[in-house]
Coordinates of C-alpha atoms and ligand atoms in Angstrom, one line a residue:
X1 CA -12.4 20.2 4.0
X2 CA -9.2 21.0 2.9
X3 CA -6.2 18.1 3.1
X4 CA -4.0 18.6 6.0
X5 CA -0.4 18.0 6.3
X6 CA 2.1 17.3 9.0
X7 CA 5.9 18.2 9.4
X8 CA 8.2 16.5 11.8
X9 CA 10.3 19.7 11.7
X10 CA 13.6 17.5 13.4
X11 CA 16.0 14.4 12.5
X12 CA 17.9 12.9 15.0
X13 CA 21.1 14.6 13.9
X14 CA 20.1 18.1 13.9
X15 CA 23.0 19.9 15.4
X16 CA 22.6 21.2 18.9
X17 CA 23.6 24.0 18.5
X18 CA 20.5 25.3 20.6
X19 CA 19.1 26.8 17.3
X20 CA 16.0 24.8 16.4
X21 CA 13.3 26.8 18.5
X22 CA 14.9 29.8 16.5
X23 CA 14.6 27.8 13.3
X24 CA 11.2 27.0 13.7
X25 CA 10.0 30.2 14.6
X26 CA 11.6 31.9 11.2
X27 CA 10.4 29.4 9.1
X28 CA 7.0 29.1 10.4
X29 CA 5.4 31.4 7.3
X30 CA 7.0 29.7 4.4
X31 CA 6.1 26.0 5.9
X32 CA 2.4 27.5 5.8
X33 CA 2.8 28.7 2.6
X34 CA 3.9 25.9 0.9
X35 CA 1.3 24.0 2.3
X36 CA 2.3 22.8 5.9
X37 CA -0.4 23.0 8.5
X38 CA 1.0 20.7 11.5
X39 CA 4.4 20.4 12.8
X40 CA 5.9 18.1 15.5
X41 CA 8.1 19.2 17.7
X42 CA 11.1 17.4 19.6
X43 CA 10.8 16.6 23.2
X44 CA 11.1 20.1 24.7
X45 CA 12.3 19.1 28.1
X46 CA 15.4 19.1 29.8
X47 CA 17.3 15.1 29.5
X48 CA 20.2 13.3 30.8
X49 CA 23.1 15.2 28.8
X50 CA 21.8 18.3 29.1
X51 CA 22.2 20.6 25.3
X52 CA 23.3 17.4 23.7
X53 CA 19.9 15.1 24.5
X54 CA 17.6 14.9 21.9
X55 CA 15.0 14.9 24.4
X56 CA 14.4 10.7 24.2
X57 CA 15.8 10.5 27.5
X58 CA 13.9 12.8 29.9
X59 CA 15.7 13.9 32.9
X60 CA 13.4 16.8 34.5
X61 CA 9.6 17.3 32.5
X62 CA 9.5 20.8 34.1
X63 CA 12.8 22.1 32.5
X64 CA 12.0 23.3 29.1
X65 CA 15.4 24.9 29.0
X66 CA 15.1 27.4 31.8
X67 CA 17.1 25.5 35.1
X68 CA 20.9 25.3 34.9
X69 CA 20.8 21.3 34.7
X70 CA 23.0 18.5 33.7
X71 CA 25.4 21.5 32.8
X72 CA 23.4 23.4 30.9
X73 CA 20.5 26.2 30.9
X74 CA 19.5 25.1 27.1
X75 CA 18.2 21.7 25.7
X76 CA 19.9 20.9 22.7
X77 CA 17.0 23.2 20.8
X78 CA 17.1 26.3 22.4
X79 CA 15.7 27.7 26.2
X80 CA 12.0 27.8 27.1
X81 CA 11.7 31.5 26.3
X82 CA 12.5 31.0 22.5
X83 CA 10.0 27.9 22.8
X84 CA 7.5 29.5 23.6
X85 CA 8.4 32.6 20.7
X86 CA 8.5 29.2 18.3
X87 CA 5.3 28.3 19.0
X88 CA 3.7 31.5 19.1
X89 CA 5.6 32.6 15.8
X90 CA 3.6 28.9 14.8
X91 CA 0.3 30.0 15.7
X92 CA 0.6 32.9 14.2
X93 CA 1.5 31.1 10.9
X94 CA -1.6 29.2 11.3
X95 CA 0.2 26.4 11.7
X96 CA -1.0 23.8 14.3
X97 CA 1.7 22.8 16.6
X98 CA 2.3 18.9 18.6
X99 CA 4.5 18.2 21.3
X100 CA 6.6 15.2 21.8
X101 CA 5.8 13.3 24.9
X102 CA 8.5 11.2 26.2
X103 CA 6.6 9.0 29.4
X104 CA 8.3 5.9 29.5
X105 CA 11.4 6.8 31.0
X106 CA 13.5 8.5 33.0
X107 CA 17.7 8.9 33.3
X108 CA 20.1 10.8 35.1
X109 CA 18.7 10.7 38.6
X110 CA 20.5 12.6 41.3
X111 CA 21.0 10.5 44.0
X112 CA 21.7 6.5 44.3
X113 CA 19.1 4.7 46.5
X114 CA 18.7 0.8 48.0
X115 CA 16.4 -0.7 46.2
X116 CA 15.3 -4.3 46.4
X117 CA 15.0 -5.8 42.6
X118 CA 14.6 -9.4 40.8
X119 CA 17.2 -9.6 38.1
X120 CA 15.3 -10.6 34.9
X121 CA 16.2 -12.4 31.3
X122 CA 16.8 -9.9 28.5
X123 CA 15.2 -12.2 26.3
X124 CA 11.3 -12.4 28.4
X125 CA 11.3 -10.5 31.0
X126 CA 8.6 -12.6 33.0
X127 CA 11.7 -14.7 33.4
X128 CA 13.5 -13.9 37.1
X129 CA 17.0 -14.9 37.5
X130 CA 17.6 -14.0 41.1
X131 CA 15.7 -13.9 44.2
X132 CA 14.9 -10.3 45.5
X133 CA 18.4 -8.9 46.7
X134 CA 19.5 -5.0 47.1
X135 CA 20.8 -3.1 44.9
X136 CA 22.0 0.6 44.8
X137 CA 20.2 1.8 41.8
X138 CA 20.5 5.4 40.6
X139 CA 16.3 6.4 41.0
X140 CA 16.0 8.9 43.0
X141 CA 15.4 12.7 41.3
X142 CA 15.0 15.7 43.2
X143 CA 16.1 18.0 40.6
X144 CA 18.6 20.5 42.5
X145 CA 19.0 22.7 39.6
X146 CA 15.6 23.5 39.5
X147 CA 14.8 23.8 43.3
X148 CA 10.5 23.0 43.6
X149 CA 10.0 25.8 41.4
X150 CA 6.9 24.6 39.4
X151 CA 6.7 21.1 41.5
X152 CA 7.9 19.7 44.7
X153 CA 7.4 16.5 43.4
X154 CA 10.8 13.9 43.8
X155 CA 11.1 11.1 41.8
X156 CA 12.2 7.5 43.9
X157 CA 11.9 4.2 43.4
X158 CA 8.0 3.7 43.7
X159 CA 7.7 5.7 40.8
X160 CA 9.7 3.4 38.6
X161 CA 9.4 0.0 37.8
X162 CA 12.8 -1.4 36.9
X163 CA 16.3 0.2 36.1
X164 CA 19.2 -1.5 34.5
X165 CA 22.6 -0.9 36.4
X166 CA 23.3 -1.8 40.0
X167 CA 26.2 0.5 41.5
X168 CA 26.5 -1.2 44.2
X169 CA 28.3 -4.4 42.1
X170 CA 28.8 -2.4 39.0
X171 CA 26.4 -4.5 37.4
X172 CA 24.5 -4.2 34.2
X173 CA 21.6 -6.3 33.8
X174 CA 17.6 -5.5 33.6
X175 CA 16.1 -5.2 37.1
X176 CA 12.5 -5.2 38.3
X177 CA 12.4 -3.4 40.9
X178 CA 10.2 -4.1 44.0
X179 CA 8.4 -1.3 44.8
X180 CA 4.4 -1.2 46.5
X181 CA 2.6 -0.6 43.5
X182 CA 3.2 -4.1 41.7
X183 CA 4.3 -7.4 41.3
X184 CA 6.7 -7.7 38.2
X185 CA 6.4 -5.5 35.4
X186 CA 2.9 -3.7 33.9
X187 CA 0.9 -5.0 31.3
X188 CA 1.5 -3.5 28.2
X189 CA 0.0 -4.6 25.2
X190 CA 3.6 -5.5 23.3
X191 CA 4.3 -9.0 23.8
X192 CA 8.1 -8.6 22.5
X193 CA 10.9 -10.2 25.4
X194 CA 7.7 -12.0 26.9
X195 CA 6.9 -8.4 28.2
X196 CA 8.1 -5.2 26.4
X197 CA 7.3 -2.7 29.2
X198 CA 11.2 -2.2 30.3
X199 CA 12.5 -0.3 27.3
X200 CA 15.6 1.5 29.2
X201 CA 16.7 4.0 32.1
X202 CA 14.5 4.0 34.9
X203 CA 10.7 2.8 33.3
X204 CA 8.4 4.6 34.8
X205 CA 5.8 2.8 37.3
X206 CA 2.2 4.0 36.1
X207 CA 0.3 2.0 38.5
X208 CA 1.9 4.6 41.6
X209 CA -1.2 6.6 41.5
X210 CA 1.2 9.3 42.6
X211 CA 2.8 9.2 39.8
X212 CA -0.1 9.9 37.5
X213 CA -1.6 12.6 39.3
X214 CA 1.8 14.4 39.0
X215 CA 2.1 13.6 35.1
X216 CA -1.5 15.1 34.7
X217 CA -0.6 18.4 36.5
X218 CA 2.7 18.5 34.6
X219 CA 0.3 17.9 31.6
X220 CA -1.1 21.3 32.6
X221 CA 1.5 23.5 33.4
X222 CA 2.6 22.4 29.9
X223 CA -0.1 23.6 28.1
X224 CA -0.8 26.7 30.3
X225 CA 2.6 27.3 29.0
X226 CA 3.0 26.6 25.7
X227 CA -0.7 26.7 24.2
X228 CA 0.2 24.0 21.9
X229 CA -2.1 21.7 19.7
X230 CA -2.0 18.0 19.9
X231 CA 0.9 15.5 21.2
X232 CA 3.1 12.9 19.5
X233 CA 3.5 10.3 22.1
X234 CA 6.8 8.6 22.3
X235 CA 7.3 4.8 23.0
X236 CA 3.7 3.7 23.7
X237 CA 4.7 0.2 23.0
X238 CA 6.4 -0.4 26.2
X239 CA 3.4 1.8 28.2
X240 CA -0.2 0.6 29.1
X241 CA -2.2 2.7 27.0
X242 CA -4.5 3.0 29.8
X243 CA -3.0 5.5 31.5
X244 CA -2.8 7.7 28.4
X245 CA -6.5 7.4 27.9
X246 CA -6.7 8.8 31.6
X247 CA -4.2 11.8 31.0
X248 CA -5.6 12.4 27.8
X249 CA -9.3 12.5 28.9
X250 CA -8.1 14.4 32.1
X251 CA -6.5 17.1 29.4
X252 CA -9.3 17.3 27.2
X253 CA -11.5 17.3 29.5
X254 CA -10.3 20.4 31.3
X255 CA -9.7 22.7 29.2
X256 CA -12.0 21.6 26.6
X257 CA -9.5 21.2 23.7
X258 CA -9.2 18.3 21.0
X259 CA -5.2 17.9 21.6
X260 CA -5.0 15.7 18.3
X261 CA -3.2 12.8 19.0
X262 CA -0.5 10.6 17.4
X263 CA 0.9 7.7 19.3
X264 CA 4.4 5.8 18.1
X265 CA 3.9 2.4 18.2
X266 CA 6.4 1.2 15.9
X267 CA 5.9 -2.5 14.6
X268 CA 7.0 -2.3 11.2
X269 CA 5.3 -5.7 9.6
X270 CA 3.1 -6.0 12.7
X271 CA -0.8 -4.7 12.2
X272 CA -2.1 -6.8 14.8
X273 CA -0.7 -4.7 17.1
X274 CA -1.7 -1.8 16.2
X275 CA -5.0 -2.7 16.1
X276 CA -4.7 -4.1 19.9
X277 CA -3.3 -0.5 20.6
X278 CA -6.8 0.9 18.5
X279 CA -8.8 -1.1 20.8
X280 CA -7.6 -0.4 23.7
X281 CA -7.3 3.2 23.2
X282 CA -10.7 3.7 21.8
X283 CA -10.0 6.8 19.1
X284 CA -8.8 8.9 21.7
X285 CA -5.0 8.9 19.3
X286 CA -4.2 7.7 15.8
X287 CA -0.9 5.9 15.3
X288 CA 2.2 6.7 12.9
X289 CA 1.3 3.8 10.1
X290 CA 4.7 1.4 10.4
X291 CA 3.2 -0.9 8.6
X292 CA 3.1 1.1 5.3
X293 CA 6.6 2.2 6.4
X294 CA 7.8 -1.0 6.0
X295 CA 6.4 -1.5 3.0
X296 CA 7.7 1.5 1.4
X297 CA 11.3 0.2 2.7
X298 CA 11.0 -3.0 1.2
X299 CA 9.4 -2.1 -2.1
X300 CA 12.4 0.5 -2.2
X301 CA 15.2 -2.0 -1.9
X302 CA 13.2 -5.0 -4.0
X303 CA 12.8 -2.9 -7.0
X304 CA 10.7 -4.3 -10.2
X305 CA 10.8 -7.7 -7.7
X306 CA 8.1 -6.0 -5.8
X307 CA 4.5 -6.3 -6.2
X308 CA 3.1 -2.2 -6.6
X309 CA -0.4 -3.6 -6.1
X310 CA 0.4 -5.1 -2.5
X311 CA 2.1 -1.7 -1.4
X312 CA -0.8 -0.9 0.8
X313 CA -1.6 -4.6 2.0
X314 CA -1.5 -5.5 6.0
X315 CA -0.8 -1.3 6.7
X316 CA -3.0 0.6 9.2
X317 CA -4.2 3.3 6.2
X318 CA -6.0 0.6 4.7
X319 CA -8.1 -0.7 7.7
X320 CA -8.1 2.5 9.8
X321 CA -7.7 5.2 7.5
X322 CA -9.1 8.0 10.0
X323 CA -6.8 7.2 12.7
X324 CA -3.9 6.7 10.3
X325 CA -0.6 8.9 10.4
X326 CA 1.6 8.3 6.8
X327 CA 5.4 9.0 6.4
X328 CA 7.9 7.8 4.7
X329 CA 10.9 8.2 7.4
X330 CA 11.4 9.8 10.8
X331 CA 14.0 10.2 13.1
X332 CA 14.5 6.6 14.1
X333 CA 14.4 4.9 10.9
X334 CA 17.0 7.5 9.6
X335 CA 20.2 6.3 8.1
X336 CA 22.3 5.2 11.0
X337 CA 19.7 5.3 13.5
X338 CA 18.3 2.7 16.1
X339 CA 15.6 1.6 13.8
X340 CA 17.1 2.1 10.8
X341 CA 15.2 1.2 7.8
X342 CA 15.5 4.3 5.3
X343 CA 13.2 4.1 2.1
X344 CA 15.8 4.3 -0.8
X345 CA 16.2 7.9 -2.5
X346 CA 14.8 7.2 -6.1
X347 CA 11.5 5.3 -3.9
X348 CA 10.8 8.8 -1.9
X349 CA 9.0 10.9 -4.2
X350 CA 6.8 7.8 -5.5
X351 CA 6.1 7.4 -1.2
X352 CA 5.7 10.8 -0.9
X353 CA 3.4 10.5 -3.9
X354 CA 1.5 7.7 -1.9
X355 CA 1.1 9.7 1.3
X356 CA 0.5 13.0 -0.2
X357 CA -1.8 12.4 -3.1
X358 CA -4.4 9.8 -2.3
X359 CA -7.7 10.7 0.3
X360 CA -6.4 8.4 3.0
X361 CA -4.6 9.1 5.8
X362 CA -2.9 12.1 7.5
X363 CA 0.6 12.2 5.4
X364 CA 3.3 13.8 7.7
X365 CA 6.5 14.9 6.1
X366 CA 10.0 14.4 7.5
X367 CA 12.7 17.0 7.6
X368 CA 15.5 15.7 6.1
X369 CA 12.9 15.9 3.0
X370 CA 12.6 19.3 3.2
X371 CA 15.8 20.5 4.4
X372 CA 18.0 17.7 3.9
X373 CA 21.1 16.7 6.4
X374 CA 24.6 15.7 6.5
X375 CA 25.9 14.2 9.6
X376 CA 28.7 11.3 10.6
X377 CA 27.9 8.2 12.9
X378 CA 28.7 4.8 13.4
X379 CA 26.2 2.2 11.8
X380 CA 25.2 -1.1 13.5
X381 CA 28.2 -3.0 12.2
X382 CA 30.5 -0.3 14.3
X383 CA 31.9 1.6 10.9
X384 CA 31.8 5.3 10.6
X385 CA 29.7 6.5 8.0
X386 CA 29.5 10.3 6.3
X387 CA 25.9 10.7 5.1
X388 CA 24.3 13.2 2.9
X389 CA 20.8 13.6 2.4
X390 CA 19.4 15.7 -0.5
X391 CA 15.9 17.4 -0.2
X392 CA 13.0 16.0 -2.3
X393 CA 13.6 18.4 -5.4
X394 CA 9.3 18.1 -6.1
X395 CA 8.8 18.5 -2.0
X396 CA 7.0 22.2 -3.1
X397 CA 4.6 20.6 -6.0
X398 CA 3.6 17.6 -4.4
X399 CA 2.8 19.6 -1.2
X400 CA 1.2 22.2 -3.8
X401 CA -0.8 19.3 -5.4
X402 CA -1.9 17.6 -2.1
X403 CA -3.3 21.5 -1.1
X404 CA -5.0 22.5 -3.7
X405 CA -5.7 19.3 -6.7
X406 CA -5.9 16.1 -5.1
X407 CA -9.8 16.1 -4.1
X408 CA -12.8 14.1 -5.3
X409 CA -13.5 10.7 -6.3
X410 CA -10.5 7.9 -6.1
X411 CA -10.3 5.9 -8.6
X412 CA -7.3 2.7 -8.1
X413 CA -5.9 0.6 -11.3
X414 CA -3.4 -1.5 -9.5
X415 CA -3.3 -3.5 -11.5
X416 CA 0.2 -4.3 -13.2
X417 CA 2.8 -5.3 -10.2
X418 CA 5.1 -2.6 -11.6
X419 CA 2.6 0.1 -12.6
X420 CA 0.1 1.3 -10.8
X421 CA -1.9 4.2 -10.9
X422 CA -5.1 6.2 -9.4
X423 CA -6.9 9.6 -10.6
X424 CA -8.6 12.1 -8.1
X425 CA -12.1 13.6 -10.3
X426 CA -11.9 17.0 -8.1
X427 CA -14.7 19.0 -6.6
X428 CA -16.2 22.3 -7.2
X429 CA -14.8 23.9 -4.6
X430 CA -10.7 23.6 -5.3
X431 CA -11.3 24.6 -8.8
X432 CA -9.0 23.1 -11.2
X433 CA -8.5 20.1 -9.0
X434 CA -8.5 16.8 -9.7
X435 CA -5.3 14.9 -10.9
X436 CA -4.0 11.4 -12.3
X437 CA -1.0 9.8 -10.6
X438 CA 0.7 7.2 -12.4
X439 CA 3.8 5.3 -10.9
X440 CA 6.4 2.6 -11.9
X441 CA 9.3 0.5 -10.3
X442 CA 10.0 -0.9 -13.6
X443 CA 10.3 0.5 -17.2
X444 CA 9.0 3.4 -18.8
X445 CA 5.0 3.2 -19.4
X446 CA 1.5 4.5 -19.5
X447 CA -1.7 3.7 -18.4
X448 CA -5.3 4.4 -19.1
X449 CA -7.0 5.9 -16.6
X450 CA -10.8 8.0 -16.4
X451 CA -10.8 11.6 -14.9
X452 CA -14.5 11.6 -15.7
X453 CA -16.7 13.5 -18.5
X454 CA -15.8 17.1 -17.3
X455 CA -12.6 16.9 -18.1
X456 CA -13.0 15.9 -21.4
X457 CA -10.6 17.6 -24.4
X458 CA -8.8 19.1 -21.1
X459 CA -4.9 19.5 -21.2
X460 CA -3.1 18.0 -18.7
X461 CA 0.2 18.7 -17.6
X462 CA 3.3 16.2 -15.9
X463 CA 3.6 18.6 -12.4
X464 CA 6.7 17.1 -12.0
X465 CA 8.0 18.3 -15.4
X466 CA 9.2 14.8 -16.5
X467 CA 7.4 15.3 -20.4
X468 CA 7.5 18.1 -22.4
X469 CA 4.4 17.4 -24.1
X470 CA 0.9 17.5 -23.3
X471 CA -2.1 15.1 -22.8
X472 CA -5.4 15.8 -24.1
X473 CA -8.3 14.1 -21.8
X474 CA -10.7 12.2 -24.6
X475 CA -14.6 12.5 -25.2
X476 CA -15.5 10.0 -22.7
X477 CA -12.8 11.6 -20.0
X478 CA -10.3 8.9 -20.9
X479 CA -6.6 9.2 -21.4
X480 CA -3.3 7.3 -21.6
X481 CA -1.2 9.4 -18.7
X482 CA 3.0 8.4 -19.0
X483 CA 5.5 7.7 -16.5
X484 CA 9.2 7.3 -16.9
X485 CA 11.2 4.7 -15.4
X486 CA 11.4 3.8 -11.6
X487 CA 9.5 7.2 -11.0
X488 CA 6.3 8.5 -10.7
X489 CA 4.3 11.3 -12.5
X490 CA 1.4 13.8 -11.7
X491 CA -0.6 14.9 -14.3
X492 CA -2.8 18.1 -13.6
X493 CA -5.0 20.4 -15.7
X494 CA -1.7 22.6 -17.4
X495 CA -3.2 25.7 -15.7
X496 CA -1.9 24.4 -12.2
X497 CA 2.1 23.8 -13.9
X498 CA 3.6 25.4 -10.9
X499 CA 6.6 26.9 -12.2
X500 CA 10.0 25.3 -10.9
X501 CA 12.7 27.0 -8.2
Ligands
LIG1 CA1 7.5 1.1 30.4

């Protein structure tokens, strides 16, 4: 089967300029064509502020840019109509397209309501501070703009199960709110704060049966809409993945489709988890891999001090390969973001390399690597910062190499902690594949690798175009393959030199 590749075709800062939908939908044929066959898509629906929301702060699921809401028609990537052109113009492509599902929460309600709550400690939330007293919480959503069209359904307090500003004193704090469904908060499986199930705005209460009867038929006027792919689902941390197994089985189940799914759980140095989440969710979704995130992070920022050979150790790829999602960066770890922890610039293409070139894993690209970005913020220490990202100039040939060369037998020699290496021996039916990747965080170097029998007295090419000369493969399929400095190099039969923009 040929290797697949996603795109997260977004970074937080995009503009919003309501342009993305547009953006997609022209660039759908040349993503394919350079060897794209997934893309995730931003939250599509309508959130708190309106065209500026990224989408991570859902105000109305049924307003994919259609309902003149929080003052605009338009989300911050276009209206629903040049959605659903996107997607189409996707499909079309032959591209395969996700949707991002934002469940936990909720924010910008329309109406204030008394609610009776238990103030709780930031710190572990099974920890209540104040006996039940009323509050005027903002949790009530009937969604004006939109009038019932598509769902009568309003949102009130026994839909959510804690909020975190009382109007009534003008009080911030984290409240669990007392509704019928529960005692406390839900289980979830992160054990972060005591319980990690309040992550902000009104946290939605999955155990109002209500409520999950209403997500499921949302689920299906979404896809009887869109006809989209799979789902990315946001935040699942502070959810019990329960009731995504029941949406996802109600999905599947009714229309028959495998809606490939990838679920953020983001616990950087923090496998256990993940594995908890793998359990509980019985194969139904793979999970982006933090784990090797981190380790790409913190082999970027060690240099030669870090260990190549442990650059997989403790990461989900390893012990899950099949339910594994790779990258490198996304729109949270991004420079200034929430989660900020952005693999150095001369560490991308040797991740990339890692992600893209090996037979583990689904590798999913991020925009900025593709498009690069320039954007202003302030950082966590309140300073404004200008930042430029460049696109990966070798984005095209290691796509190029992952499509068509890297097949067939792995072969590992970690065995130097700052030079590693691995060959792929190819198969018959990508002919001319096969390939022998060599990396190094340290000096210049080489190392001996086999690319098997068949490719013996076989030229082999750098793809990367770091050496001008050649490599001839020996008698016994043996060779010495280069690398420069703090880089990595692909070395390819020279028929496959893809020629450079
Ligand atoms: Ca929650």
């Amino acid at each position: 089967m040929e290797n697949f590749t996603m795109l997260q075709f977004f970074e937080w800062y995009y503009p919003a300029d309501g342009r993305l939908w547009n953006h997609f939908k022209s660039e759908a044929g040349w993503l394919k064509n350079i060897g794209i066959d997934s893309v995730w898509l931003p939250p599509a629906q309508k959130g708190m502020h309106g065209a500026d929301s990224t989408g991570y702060d859902s105000y109305d699921l049924y307003d994919l840019g259609e309902f003149d809401q929080k003052g605009s028609v338009r989300t911050k990537y276009g209206t629903k109509s040049e959605l659903m052109d996107a997607i189409a113009a996707g499909k079309e492509a032959g591209l395969r397209v996700y949707m991002d599902i934002v469940l936990n929460h909720m924010g910008g309600a329309d109406e204030k309501e008394k609610v009776l709550v238990k103030k709780v400690v930031p710190e572990n939330r099974n920890e209540f501070i104040s006996e039940p007293h009323e509050i005027e919480a903002y949790t009530r959503f009937t969604f004006p703009g939109r009038n019932g069209v598509y769902s009568e359904f309003v949102w009130d307090y026994q839909c959510f199960s804690g909020v975190d500003y009382d109007a009534l004193n003008d009080e911030t704090a984290i409240f669990s709110i007392q509704n019928q469904y529960g005692e406390g908060w839900q289980d979830v499986l992160d054990l972060e704060n005591g319980n990690y199930d309040y992550l902000m705005f009104c946290d939605i209460e999955f155990r109002n049966p209500h409520v999950r009867e209403e997500l499921k038929r949302w689920g299906e006027w979404l896809y009887e809409n869109l006809g989209f792919d799979g789902f990315r689902l946001d935040a699942i941390k502070h959810i019990d993945p329960h009731f995504f197994n029941e949406w996802l089985d109600h999905l599947r189940g009714k229309y028959n489709q495998e809606f490939y799914t990838v679920g953020e759980y983001w616990s950087p140095y923090d496998l256990e988890s993940l594995l908890k989440c793998i359990e509980t969710t019985e194969g139904r979704m793979s999970l982006f891999d933090a784990p090797l995130q981190g380790n790409f992070y913190k082999a970027s920022i060690e240099n030669s001090d870090y260990n190549l050979c442990t650059i997989f150790d403790n990461t989900l790829v390893q012990v899950h390969p099949e339910l594994a999602v790779t990258l490198v960066e996304n729109h949270d770890t991004q420079p200034l973001q929430s989660l900020e922890q952005t693999v150095e610039a001369w560490f991308r293409p040797i991740a990339y390399s890692l992600i893209l070139l090996r037979e583990q894993g689904y590798p999913c690209v991020f925009y900025t690597d593709l498009y690069g970005a320039e954007y202003k913020d302030h950082g966590n220490d309140g300073v404004e910062y200008e930042i430029t990202l460049k696109r990966l100039d070798n984005m095209e040939v290691l796509l190029h190499a992952r499509k068509y060369l890297s097949y067939g037998l792995q072969t590992d020699y970690f065995d130097h902690p700052n030079c590693i290496g691995w060959t792929r021996q190819g198969l018959d039916e990508f002919e001319g594949s096969g390939l022998a990747v060599v990396i190094s965080n340290g000096e210049e170097g080489g190392k001996q690798m086999e690319m098997g029998v068949r490719y013996a007295g076989k030229v082999f090419v750098d793809l990367l175009n770091q050496f001008e000369e050649e490599i001839t493969i020996d008698e016994n399929g043996w060779a010495t393959f280069k690398v420069k400095a703090r880089s990595v190099s692909v070395w390819a039969e020279i028929k496959n030199l893809i020629p450079s923009e």
